[in-house]
Short mmCIF file of C-alpha atoms and ligand atoms in Angstrom, two decimals:
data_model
loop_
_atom_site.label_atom_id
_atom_site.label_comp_id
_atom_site.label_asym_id
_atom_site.label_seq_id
_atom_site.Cartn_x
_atom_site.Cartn_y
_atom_site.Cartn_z
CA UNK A 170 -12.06 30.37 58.37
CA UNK A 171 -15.72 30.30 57.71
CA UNK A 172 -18.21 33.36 57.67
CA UNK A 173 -19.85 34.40 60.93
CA UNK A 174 -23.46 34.51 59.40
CA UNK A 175 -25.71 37.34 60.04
CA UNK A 176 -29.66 36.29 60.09
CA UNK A 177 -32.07 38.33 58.12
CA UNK A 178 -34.53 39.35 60.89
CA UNK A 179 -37.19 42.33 60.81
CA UNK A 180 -35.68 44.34 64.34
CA UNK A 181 -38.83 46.27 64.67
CA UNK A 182 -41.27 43.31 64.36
CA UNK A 183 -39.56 40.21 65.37
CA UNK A 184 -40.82 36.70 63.10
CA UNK A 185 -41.35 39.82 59.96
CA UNK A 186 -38.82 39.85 57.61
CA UNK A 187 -37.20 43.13 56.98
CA UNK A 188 -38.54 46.33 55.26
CA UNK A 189 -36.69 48.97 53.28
CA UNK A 190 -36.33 52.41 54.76
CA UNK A 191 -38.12 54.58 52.33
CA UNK A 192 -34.83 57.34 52.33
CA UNK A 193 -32.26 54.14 51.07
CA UNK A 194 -34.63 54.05 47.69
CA UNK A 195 -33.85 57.38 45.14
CA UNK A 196 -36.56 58.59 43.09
CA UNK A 197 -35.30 56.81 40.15
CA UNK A 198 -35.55 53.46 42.18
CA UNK A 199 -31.97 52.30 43.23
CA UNK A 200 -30.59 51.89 46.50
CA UNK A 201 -27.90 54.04 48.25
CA UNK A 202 -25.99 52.99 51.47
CA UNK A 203 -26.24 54.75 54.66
CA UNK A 204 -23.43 56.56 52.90
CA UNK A 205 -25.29 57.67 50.24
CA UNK A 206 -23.37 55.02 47.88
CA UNK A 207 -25.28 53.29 44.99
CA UNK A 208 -25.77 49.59 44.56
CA UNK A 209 -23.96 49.20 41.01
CA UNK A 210 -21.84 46.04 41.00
CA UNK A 211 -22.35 42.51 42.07
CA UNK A 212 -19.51 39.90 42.29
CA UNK A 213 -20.55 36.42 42.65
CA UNK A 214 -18.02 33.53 43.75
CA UNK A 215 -19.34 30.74 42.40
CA UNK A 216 -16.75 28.24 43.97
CA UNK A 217 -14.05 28.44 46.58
CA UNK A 218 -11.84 26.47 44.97
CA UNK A 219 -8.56 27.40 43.07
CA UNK A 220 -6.28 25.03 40.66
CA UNK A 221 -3.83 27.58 42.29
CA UNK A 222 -1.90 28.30 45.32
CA UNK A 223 -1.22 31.98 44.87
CA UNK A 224 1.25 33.20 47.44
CA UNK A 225 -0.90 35.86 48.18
CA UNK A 226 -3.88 34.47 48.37
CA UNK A 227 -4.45 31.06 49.10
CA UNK A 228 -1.03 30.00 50.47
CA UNK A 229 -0.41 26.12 50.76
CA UNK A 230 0.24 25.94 54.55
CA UNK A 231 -3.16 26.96 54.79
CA UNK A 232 -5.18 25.71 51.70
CA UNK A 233 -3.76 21.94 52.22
CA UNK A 234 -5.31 18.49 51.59
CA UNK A 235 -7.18 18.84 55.00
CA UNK A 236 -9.00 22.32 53.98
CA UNK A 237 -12.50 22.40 54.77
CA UNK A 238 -14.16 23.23 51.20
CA UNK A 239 -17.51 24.21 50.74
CA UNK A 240 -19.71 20.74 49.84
CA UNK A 241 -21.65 20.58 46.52
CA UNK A 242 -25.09 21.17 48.47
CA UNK A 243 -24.00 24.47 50.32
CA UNK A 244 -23.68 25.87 46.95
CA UNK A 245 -25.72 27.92 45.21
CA UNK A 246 -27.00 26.42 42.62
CA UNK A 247 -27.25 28.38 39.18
CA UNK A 248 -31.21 29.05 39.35
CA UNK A 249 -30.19 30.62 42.89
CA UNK A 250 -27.23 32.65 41.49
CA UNK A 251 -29.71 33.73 38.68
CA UNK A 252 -32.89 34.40 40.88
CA UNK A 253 -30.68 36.47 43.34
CA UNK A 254 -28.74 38.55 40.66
CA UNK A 255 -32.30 39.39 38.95
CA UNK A 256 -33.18 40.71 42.11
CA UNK A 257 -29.86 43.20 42.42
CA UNK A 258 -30.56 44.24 38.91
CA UNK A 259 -33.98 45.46 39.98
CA UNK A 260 -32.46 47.20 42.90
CA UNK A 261 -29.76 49.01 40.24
CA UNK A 262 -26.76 46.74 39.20
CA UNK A 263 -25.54 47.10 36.01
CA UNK A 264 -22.64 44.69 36.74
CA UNK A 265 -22.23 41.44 37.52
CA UNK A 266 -18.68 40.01 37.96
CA UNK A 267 -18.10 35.74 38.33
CA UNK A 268 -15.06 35.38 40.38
CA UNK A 269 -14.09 32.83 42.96
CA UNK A 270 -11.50 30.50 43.95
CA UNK A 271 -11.02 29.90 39.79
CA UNK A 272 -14.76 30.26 38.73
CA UNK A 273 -13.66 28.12 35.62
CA UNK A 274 -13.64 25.41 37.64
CA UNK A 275 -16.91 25.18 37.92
CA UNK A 276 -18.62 22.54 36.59
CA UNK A 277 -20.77 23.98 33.35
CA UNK A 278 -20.18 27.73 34.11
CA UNK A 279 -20.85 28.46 30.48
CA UNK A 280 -24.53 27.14 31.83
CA UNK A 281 -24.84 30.03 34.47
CA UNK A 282 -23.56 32.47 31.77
CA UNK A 283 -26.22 32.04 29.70
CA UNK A 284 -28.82 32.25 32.43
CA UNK A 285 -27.22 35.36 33.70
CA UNK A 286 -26.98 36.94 30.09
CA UNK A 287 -30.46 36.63 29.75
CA UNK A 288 -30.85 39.38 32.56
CA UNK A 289 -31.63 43.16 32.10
CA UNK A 290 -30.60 46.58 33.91
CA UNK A 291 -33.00 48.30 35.13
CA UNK A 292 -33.07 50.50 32.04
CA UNK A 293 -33.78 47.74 29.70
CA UNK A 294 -30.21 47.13 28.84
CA UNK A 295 -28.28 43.45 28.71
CA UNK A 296 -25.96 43.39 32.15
CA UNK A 297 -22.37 44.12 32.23
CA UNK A 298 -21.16 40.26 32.13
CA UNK A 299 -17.71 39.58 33.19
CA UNK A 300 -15.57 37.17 34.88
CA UNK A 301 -12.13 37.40 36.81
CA UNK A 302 -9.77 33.81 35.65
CA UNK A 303 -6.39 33.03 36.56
CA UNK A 304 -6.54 32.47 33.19
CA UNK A 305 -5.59 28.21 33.08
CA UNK A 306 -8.44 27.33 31.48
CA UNK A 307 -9.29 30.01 29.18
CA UNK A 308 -7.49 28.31 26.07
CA UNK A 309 -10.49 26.04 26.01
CA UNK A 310 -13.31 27.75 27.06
CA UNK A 311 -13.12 30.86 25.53
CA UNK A 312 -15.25 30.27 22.59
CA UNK A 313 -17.98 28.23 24.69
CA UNK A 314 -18.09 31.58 27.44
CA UNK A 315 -18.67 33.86 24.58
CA UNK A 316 -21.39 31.73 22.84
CA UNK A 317 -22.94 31.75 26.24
CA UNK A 318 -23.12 35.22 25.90
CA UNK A 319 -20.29 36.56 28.46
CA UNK A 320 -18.87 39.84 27.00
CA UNK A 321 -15.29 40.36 28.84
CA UNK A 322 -13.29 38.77 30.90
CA UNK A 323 -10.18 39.92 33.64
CA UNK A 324 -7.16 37.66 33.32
CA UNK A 325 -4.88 37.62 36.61
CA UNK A 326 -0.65 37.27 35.44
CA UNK A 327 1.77 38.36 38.34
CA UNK A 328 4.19 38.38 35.62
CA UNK A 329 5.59 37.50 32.26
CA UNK A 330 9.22 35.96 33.92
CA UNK A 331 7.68 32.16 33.81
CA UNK A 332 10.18 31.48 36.50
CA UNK A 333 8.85 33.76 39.04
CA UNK A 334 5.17 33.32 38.26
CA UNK A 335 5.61 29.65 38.95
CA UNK A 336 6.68 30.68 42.26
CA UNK A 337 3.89 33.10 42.82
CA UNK A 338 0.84 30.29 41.38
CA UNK A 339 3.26 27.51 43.80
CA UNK A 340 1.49 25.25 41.20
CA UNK A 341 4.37 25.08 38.65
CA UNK A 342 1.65 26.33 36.16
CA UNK A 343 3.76 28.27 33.08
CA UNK A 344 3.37 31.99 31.45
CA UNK A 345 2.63 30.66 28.33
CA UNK A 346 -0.89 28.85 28.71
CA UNK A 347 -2.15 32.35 30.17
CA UNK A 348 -0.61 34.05 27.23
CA UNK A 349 -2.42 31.65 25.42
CA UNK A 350 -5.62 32.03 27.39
CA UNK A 351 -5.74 35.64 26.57
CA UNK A 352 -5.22 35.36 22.84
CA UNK A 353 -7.83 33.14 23.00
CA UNK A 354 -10.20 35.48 24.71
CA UNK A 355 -8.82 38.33 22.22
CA UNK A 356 -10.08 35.75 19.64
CA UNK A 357 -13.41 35.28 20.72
CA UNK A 358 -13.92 39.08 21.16
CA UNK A 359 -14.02 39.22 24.76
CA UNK A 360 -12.64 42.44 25.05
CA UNK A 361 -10.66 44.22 26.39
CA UNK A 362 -9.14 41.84 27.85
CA UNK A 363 -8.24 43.37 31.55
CA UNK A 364 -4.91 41.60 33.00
CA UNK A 365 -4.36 41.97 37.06
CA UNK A 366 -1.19 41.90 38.27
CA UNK A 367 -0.93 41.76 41.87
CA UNK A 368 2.69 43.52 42.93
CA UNK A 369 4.36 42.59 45.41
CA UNK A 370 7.55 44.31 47.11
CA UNK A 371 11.02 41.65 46.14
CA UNK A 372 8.95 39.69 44.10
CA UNK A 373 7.56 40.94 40.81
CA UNK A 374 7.74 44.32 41.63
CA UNK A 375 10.62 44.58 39.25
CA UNK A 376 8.86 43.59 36.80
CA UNK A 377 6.23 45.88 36.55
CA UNK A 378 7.79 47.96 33.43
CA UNK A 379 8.28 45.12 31.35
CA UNK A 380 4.21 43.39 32.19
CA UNK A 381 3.33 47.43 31.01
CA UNK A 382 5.92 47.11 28.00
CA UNK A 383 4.51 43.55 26.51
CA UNK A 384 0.78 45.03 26.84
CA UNK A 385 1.25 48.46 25.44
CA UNK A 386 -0.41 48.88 22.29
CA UNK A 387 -2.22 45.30 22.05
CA UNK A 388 -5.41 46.58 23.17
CA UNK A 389 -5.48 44.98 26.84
CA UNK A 390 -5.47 47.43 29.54
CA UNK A 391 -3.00 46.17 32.41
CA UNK A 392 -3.96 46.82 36.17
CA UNK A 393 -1.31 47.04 38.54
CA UNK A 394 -3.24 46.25 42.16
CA UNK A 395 -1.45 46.57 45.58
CA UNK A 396 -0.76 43.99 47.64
CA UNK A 397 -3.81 44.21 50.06
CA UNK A 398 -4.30 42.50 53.46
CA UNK A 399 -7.45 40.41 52.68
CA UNK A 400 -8.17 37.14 54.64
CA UNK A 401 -6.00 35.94 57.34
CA UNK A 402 -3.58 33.63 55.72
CA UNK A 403 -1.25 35.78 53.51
CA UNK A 404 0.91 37.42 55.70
CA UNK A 405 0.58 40.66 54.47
CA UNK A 406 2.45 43.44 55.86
CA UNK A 407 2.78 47.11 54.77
CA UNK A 408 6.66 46.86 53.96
CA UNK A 409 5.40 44.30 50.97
CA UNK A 410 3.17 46.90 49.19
CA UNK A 411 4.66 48.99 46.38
CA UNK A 412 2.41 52.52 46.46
CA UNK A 413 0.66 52.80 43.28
CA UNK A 414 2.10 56.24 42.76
CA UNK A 415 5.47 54.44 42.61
CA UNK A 416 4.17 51.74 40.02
CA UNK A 417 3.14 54.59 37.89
CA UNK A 418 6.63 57.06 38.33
CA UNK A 419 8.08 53.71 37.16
CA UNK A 420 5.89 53.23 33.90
CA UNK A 421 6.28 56.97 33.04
CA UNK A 422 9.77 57.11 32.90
CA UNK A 423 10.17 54.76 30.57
CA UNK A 424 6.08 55.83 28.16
CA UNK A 425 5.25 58.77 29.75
CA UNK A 426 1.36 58.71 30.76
CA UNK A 427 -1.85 60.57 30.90
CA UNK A 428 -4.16 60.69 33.40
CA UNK A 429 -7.25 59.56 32.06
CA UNK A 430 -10.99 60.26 33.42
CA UNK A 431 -13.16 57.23 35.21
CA UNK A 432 -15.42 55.33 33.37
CA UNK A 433 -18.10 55.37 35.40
CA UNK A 434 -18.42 56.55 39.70
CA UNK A 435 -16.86 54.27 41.57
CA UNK A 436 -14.24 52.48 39.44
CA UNK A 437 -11.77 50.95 41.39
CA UNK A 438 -8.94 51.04 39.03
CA UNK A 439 -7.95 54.64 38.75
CA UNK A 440 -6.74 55.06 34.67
CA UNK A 441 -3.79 55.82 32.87
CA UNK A 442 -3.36 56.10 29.19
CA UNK A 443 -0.02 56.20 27.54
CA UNK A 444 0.54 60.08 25.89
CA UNK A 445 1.29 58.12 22.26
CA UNK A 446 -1.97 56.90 22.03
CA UNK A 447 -1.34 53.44 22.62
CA UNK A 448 -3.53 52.28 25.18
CA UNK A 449 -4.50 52.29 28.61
CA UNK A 450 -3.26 50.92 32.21
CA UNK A 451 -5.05 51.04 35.35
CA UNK A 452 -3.99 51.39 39.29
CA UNK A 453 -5.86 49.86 41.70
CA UNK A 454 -4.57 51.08 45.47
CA UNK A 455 -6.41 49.91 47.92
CA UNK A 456 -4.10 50.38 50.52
CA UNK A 457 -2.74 53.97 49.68
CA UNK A 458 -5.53 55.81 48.10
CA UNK A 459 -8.44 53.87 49.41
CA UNK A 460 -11.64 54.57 47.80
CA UNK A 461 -14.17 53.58 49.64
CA UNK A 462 -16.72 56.75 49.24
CA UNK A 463 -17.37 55.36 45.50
CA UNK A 464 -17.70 51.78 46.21
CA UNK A 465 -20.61 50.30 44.94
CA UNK A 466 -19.96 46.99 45.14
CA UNK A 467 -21.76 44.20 46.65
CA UNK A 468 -20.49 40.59 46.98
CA UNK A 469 -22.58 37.44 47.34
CA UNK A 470 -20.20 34.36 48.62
CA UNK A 471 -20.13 30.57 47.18
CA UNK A 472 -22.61 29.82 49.85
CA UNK A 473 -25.49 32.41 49.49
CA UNK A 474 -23.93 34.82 52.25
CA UNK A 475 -24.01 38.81 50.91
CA UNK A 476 -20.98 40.87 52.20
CA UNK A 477 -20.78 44.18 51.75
CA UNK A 478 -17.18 45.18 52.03
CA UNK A 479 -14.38 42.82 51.11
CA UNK A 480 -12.83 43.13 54.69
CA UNK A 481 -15.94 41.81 56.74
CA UNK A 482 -15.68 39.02 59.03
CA UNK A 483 -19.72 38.29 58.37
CA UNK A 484 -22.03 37.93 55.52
CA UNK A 485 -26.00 38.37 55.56
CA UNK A 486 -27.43 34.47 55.00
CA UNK A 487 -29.95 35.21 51.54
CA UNK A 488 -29.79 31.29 50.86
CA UNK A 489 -31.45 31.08 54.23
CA UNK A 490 -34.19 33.19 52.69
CA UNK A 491 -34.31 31.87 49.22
CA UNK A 492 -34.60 27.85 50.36
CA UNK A 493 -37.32 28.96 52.76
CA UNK A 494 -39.38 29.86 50.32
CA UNK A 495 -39.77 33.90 50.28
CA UNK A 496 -40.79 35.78 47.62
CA UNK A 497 -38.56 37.91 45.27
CA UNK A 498 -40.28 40.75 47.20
CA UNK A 499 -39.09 39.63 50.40
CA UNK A 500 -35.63 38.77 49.35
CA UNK A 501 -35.10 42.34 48.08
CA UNK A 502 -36.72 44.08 50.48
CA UNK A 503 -34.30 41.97 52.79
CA UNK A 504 -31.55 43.35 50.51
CA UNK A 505 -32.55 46.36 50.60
CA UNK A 506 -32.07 46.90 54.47
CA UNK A 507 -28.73 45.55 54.38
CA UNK A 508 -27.58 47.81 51.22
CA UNK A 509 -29.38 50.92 53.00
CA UNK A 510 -28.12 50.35 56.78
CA UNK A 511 -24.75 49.86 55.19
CA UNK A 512 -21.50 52.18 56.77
CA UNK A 513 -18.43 49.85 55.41
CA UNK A 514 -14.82 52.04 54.64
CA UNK A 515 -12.67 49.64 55.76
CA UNK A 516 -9.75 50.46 53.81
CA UNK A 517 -10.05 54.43 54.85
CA UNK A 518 -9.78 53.43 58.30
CA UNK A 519 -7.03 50.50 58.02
CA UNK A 520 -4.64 50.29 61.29
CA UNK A 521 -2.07 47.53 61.68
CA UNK A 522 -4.71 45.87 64.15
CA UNK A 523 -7.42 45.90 62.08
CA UNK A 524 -4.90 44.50 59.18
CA UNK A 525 -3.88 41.86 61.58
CA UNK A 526 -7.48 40.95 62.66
CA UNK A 527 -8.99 37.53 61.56
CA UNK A 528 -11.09 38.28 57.90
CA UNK A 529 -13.10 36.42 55.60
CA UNK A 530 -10.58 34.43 52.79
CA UNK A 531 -10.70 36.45 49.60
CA UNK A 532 -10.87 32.73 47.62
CA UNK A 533 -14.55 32.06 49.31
CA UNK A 534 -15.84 35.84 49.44
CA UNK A 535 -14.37 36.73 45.55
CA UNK A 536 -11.88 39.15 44.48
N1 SAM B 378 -8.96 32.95 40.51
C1 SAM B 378 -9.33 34.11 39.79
C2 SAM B 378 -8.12 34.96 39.50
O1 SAM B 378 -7.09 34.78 40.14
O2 SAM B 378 -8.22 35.83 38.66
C3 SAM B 378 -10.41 34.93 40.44
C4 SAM B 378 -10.40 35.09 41.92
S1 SAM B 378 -9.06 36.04 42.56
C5 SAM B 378 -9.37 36.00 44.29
C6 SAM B 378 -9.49 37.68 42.05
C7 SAM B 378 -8.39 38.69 42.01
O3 SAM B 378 -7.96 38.96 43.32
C8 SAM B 378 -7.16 38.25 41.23
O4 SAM B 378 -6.84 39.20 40.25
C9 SAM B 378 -6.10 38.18 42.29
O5 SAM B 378 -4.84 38.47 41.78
C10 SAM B 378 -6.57 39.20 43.30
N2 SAM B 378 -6.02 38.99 44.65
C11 SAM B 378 -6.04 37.86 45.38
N3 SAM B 378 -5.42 38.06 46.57
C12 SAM B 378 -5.01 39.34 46.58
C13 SAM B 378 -4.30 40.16 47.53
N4 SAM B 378 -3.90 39.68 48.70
N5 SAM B 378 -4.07 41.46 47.21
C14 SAM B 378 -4.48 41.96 46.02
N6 SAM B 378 -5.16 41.25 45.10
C15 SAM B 378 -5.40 39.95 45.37
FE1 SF4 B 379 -6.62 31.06 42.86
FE2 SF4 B 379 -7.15 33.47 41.95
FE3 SF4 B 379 -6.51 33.13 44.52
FE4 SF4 B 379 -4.64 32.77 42.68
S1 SF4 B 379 -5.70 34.70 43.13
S2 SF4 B 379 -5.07 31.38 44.40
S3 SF4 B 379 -5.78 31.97 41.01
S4 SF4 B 379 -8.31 32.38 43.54
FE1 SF4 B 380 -15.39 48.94 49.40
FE2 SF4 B 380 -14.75 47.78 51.73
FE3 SF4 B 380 -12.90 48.05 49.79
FE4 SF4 B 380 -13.77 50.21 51.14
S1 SF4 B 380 -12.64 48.50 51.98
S2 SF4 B 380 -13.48 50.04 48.91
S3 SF4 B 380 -15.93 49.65 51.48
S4 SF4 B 380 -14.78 46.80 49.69
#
């Protein structure tokens, strides 16, 4: 499915391009939401395409031979990525996340890392600079991410059994080149190294202890993320997802756990730390315990479209505006309206219809 596109238009003077609201900006500068959520993270897909077929995600019946990929040119290129996330950092993110499809995959990331890490916070500081991998590629291009200045990355494993995360990648890819992957990131110092495991009901749900067992004590914090009904492809339905409350009764019975504070306001992953002092897991429960009062995240697509929730079905077109020649000024003030006039909580209002309803693929919009 592609994006329905939303033009950037000025409503109150048509041919004008927008204006920010003077209420949306806080004293200090940053944006809130019509919500009164900050603009803190940005998560960039920088291609929609995946080495991978994960059940979950981008299922073969649907992501064949025949599937319409994004060409080269609809991209944004890496000066476009880096203009756009300067202008977000200005308007208050701290964050910036590279995530696809597999954003290894594309061609000289470790290029657009470097032009990224040159960026600054609004305070002055470097940006938060991380990157979500199924992990394939890591091995190799650990060291050349890191020298390019990325500073952690977020390694997906459904789980350690190699036989059933065959099944769930349906690429035949093994256990062992992610474990090797992540060593390699350990290596490099791109810590900690965060591992997602997706669970899924009769599938690797019963391994859940063990994925918490292998990680305890090494320093990588395991997060254990529901099953969640993104896209349109995955056939997701509510008797698949394991609660997260039942993920952690699990893990307790066996290393009895802590509830441990947030990081920082709007955290997705809600944290656990083992009463030993060994280290930490996370729950991420979109479904159950939605959290959609802290969420401060923004997402810009392969293509140059912004989304601000992870369940729309449209994205605001800033490549439009950044190939037509605006100013930075006008592109933020453009992002500005769209951050401030924003309402999203999809996942606090979830019904089976709006579950069933046609969605943007996670793959093109970024996890
Ligand atoms: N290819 C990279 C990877 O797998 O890590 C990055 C992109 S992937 C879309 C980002 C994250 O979304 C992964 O951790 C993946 O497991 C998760 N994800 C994908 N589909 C999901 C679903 N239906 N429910 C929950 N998480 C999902
Ligand atoms: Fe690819 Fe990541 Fe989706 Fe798996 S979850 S198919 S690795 S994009
Ligand atoms: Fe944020 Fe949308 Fe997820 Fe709610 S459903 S937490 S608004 S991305």
């Amino acid at each position: 499915m592609t994006a329905r596109v939303i033009p950037i238009v000025n409503r109150a003077v048509p041919g004008a391009l927008p204006r920010i609201p003077r209420g949306a900006v806080a004293p200090d500068g940053r944006l809130a939401d019509a919500r009164g959520r900050r603009l803190h993270d940005l998560r960039i897909s920088i291609t929609d395409r995946c080495n991978f077929r994960c059940t979950y995600c981008m299922p073969k019946s649907v992501f064949d031979k025949d599937y319409p990929y994004l060409p080269h040119a609809e991209l944004l290129s890496f000066e476009e990525i880096t203009r756009t996330a300067r202008i977000f950092a200005a308007h208050g993110v701290e964050k910036l996340r590279l995530t696809g499809g597999e954003p290894l995959l594309r061609k000289n990331v470790e290029d657009l890392i470097a032009m990224l890490a040159g960026l600054k916070t609004r305070a002055g500081e470097p940006m938060d600079l991380t990157l979500t991998t199924n992990g394939s590629l890591l091995a190799r291009k650990a060291r050349a991410l890191r020298q390019a200045g990325l500073r952690r990355v977020t390694v997906s494993l459904d789980s350690l059994d190699d036989t059933v995360f065959r099944a769930m990648n349906d690429v035949d890819f093994p256990v062992r080149s992610v474990l090797d992957g992540i060593a390699a990131a350990q290596a490099e110092g791109l810590t900690p190294v965060k591992i997602n495991m997706v669970v899924k009901k009769g599938v690797n749900d019963h391994h859940v202890v063990r994925m918490a067992r292998h990680f305890k004590g090494s320093g990588h914090i395991v997060r254990f993320i529901e099953f969640m009904d993104v896209g349109s492809s995955n056939g997701w339905r509510m008797d698949d997802v394991v609660p997260s409350a039942e993920i952690i009764r699990r893990i307790h019975a066996e290393m009895p756990l802590i509830e441990h504070d947030p990081n920082y306001t709007g955290e997705v992953a809600e944290r656990w730390r083992y009463a030993d002092g060994t280290g930490e897991i996370g729950v991420i429960s979109s479904v159950t315990q939605a959290f959609c009062s802290t969420c401060t995240r923004a997402r810009l697509s392969t293509e140059g479209k912004l989304f601000t929730c992870l369940f729309a079905d449209a994205g605001h077109d800033l490549r439009a505006l950044l190939r037509a020649g605006h100013s930075d000024d006008e592109v933020a003030a453009a992002i500005g309206l769209i951050w401030s006039e924003r309402t999203d909580r999809y996942s606090e209002i979830r019904t089976a219809a709006s579950a069933a309803a046609r969605k943007i693929e996670m793959s093109y919009i970024g996890g």
